[in-house]
mmCIF file with all atom_site columns, C-alpha atoms in Angstrom:
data_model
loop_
_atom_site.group_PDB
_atom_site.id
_atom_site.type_symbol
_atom_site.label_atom_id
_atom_site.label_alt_id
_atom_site.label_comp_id
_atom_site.label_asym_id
_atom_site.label_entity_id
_atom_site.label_seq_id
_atom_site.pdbx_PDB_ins_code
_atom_site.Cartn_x
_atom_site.Cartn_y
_atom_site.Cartn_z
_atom_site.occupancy
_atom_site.B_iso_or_equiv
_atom_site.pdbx_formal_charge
_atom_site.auth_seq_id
_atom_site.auth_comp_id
_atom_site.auth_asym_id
_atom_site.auth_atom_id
_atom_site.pdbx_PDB_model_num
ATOM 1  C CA . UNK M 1 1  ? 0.000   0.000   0.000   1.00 46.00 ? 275 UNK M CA 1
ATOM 2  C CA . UNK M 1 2  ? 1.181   3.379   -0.887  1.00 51.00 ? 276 UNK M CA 1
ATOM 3  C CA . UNK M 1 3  ? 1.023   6.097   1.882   1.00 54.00 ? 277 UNK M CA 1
ATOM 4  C CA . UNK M 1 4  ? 3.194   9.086   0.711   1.00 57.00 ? 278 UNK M CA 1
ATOM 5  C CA . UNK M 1 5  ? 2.101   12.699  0.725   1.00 57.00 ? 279 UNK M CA 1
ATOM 6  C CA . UNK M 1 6  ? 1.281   12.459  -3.275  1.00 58.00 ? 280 UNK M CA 1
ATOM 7  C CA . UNK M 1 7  ? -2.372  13.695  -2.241  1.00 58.00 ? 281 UNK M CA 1
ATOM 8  C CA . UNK M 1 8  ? -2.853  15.200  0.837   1.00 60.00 ? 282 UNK M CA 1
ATOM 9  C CA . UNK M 1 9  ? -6.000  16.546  1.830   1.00 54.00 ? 283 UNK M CA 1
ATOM 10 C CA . UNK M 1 10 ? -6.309  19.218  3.896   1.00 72.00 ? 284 UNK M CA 1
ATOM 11 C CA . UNK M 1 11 ? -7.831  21.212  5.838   1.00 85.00 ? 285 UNK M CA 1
ATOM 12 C CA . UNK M 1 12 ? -10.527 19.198  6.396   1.00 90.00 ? 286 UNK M CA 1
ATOM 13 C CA . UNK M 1 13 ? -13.643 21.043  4.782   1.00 90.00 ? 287 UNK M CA 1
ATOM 14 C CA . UNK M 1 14 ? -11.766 20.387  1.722   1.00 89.00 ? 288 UNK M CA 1
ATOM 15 C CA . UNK M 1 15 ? -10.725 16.679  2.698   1.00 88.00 ? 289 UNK M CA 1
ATOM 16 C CA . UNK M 1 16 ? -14.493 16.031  3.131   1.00 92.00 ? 290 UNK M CA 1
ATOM 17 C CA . UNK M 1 17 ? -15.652 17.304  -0.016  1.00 91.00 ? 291 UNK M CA 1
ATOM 18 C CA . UNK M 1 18 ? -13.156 15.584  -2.088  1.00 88.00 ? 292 UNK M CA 1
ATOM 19 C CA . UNK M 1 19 ? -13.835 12.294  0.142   1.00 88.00 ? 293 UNK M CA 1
ATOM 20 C CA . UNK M 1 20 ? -17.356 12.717  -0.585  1.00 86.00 ? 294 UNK M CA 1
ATOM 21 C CA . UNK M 1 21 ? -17.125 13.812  -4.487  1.00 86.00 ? 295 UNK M CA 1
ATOM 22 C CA . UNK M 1 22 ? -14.736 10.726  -4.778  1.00 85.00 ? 296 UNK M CA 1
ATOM 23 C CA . UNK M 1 23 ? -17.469 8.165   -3.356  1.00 83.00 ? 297 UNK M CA 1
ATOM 24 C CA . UNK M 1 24 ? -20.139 9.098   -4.978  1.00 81.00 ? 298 UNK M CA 1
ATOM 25 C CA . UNK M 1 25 ? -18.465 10.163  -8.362  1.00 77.00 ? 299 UNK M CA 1
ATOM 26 C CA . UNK M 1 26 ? -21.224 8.230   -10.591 1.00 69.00 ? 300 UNK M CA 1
ATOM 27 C CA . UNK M 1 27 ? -23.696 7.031   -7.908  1.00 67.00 ? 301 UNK M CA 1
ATOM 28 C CA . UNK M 1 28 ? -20.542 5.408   -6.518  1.00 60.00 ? 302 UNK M CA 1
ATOM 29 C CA . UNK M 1 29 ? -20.957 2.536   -8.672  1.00 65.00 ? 303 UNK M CA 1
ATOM 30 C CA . UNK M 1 30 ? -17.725 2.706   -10.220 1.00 67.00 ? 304 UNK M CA 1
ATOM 31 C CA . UNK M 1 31 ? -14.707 0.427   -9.139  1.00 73.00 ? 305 UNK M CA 1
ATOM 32 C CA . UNK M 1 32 ? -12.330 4.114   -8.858  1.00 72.00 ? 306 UNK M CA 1
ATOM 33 C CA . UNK M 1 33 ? -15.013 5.135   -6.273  1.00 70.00 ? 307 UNK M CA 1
ATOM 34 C CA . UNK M 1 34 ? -13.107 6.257   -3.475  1.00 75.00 ? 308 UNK M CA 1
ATOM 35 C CA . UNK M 1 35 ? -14.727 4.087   -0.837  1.00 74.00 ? 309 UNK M CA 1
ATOM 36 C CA . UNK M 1 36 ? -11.474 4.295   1.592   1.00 83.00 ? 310 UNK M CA 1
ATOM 37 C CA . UNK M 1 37 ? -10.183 7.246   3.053   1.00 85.00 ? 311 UNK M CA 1
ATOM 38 C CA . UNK M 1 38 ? -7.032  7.211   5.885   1.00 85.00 ? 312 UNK M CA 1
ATOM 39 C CA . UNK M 1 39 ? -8.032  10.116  8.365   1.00 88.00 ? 313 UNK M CA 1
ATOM 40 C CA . UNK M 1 40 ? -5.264  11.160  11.202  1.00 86.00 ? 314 UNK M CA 1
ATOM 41 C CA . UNK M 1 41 ? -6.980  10.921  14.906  1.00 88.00 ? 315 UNK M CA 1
ATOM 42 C CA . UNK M 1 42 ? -6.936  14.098  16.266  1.00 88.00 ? 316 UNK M CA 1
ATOM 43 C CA . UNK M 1 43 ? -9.193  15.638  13.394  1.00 90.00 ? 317 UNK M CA 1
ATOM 44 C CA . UNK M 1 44 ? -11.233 12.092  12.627  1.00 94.00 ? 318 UNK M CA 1
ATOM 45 C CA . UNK M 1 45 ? -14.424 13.331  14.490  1.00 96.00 ? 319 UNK M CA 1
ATOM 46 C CA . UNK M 1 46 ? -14.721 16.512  12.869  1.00 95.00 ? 320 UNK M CA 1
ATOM 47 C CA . UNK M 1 47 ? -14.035 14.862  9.227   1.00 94.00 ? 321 UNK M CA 1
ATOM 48 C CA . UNK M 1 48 ? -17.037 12.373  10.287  1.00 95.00 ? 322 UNK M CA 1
ATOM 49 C CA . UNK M 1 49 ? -19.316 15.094  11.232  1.00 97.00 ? 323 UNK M CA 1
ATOM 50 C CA . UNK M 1 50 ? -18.453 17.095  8.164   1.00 95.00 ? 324 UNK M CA 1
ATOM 51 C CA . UNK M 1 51 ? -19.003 13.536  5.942   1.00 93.00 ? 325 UNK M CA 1
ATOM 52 C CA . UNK M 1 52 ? -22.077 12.823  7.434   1.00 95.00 ? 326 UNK M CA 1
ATOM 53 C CA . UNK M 1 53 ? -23.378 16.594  6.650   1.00 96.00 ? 327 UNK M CA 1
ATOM 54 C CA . UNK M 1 54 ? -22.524 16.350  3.353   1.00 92.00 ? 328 UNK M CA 1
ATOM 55 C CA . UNK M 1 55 ? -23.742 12.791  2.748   1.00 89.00 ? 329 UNK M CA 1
ATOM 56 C CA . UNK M 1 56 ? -27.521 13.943  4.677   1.00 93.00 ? 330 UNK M CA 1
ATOM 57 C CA . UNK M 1 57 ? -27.294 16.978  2.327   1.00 92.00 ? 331 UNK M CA 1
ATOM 58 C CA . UNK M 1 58 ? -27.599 14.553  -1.274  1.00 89.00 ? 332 UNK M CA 1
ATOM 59 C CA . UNK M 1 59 ? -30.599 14.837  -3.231  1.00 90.00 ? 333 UNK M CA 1
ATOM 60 C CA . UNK M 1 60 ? -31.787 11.763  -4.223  1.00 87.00 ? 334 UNK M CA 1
ATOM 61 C CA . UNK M 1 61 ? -34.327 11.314  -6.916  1.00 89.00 ? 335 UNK M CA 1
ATOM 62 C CA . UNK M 1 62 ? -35.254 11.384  -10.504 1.00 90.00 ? 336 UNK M CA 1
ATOM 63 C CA . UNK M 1 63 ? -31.832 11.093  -12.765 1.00 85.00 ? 337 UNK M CA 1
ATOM 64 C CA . UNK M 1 64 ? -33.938 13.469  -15.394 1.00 92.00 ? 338 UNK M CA 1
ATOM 65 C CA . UNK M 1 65 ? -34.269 16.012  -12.572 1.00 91.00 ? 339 UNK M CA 1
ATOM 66 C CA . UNK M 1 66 ? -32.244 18.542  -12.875 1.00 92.00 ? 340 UNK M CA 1
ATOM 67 C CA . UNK M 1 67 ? -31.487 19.215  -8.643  1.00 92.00 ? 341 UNK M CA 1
ATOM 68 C CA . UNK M 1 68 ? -31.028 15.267  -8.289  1.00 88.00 ? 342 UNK M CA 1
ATOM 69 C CA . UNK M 1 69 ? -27.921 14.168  -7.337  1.00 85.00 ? 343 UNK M CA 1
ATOM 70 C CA . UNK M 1 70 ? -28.158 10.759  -7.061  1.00 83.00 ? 344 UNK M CA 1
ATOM 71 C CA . UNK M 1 71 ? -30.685 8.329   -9.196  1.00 78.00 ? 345 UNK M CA 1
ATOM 72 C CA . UNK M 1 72 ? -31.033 5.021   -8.675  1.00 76.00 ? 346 UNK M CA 1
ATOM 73 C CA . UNK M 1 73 ? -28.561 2.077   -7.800  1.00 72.00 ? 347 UNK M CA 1
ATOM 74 C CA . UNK M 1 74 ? -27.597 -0.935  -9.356  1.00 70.00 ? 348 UNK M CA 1
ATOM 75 C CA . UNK M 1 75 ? -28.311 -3.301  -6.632  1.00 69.00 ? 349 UNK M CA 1
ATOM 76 C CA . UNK M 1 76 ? -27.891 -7.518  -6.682  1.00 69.00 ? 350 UNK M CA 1
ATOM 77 C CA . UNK M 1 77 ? -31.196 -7.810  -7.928  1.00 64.00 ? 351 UNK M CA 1
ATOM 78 C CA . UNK M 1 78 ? -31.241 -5.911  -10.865 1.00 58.00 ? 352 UNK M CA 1
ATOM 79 C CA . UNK M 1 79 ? -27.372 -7.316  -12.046 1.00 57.00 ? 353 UNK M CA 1
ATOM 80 C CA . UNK M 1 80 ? -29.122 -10.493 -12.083 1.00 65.00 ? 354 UNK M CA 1
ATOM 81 C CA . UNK M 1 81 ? -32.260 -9.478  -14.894 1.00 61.00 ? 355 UNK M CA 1
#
């Protein structure tokens, strides 16, 4: 695994929004979503808090809608029609 500073995130409004564009980047159904994210300690309650915000904040809905952003998911079901 690769840990060096090639892409650090900070501060950590910024490291949440980029956490959160990463994941759900295409509904999140894409194998680049970025579904793992290494937070240091002493700020990982207020990156949680800000995550959680952001993730509450989503519109879900209609893909044709024009405010949605997130239509609906691929689930197991529907990979097996």
């Amino acid at each position: 695994m690769e840990l060096c500073l090639k892409r650090l995130l900070l501060p950590v409004d910024f490291a949440a929004k980029q956490a959160h564009h990463g994941l759900f980047f295409n509904q999140g159904q894409v194998c680049c979503a970025g579904s793992r994210v290494f937070v240091e300690g002493k700020v990982y309650d207020e990156f949680i808090a800000k995550s959680k915000a952001l993730a509450e904040k989503r519109v879900l809905g209609d893909p044709f809608d024009l405010k949605t952003e997130q239509g609906p998911q691929a689930n197991q079901f529907s990979g097996n029609l």
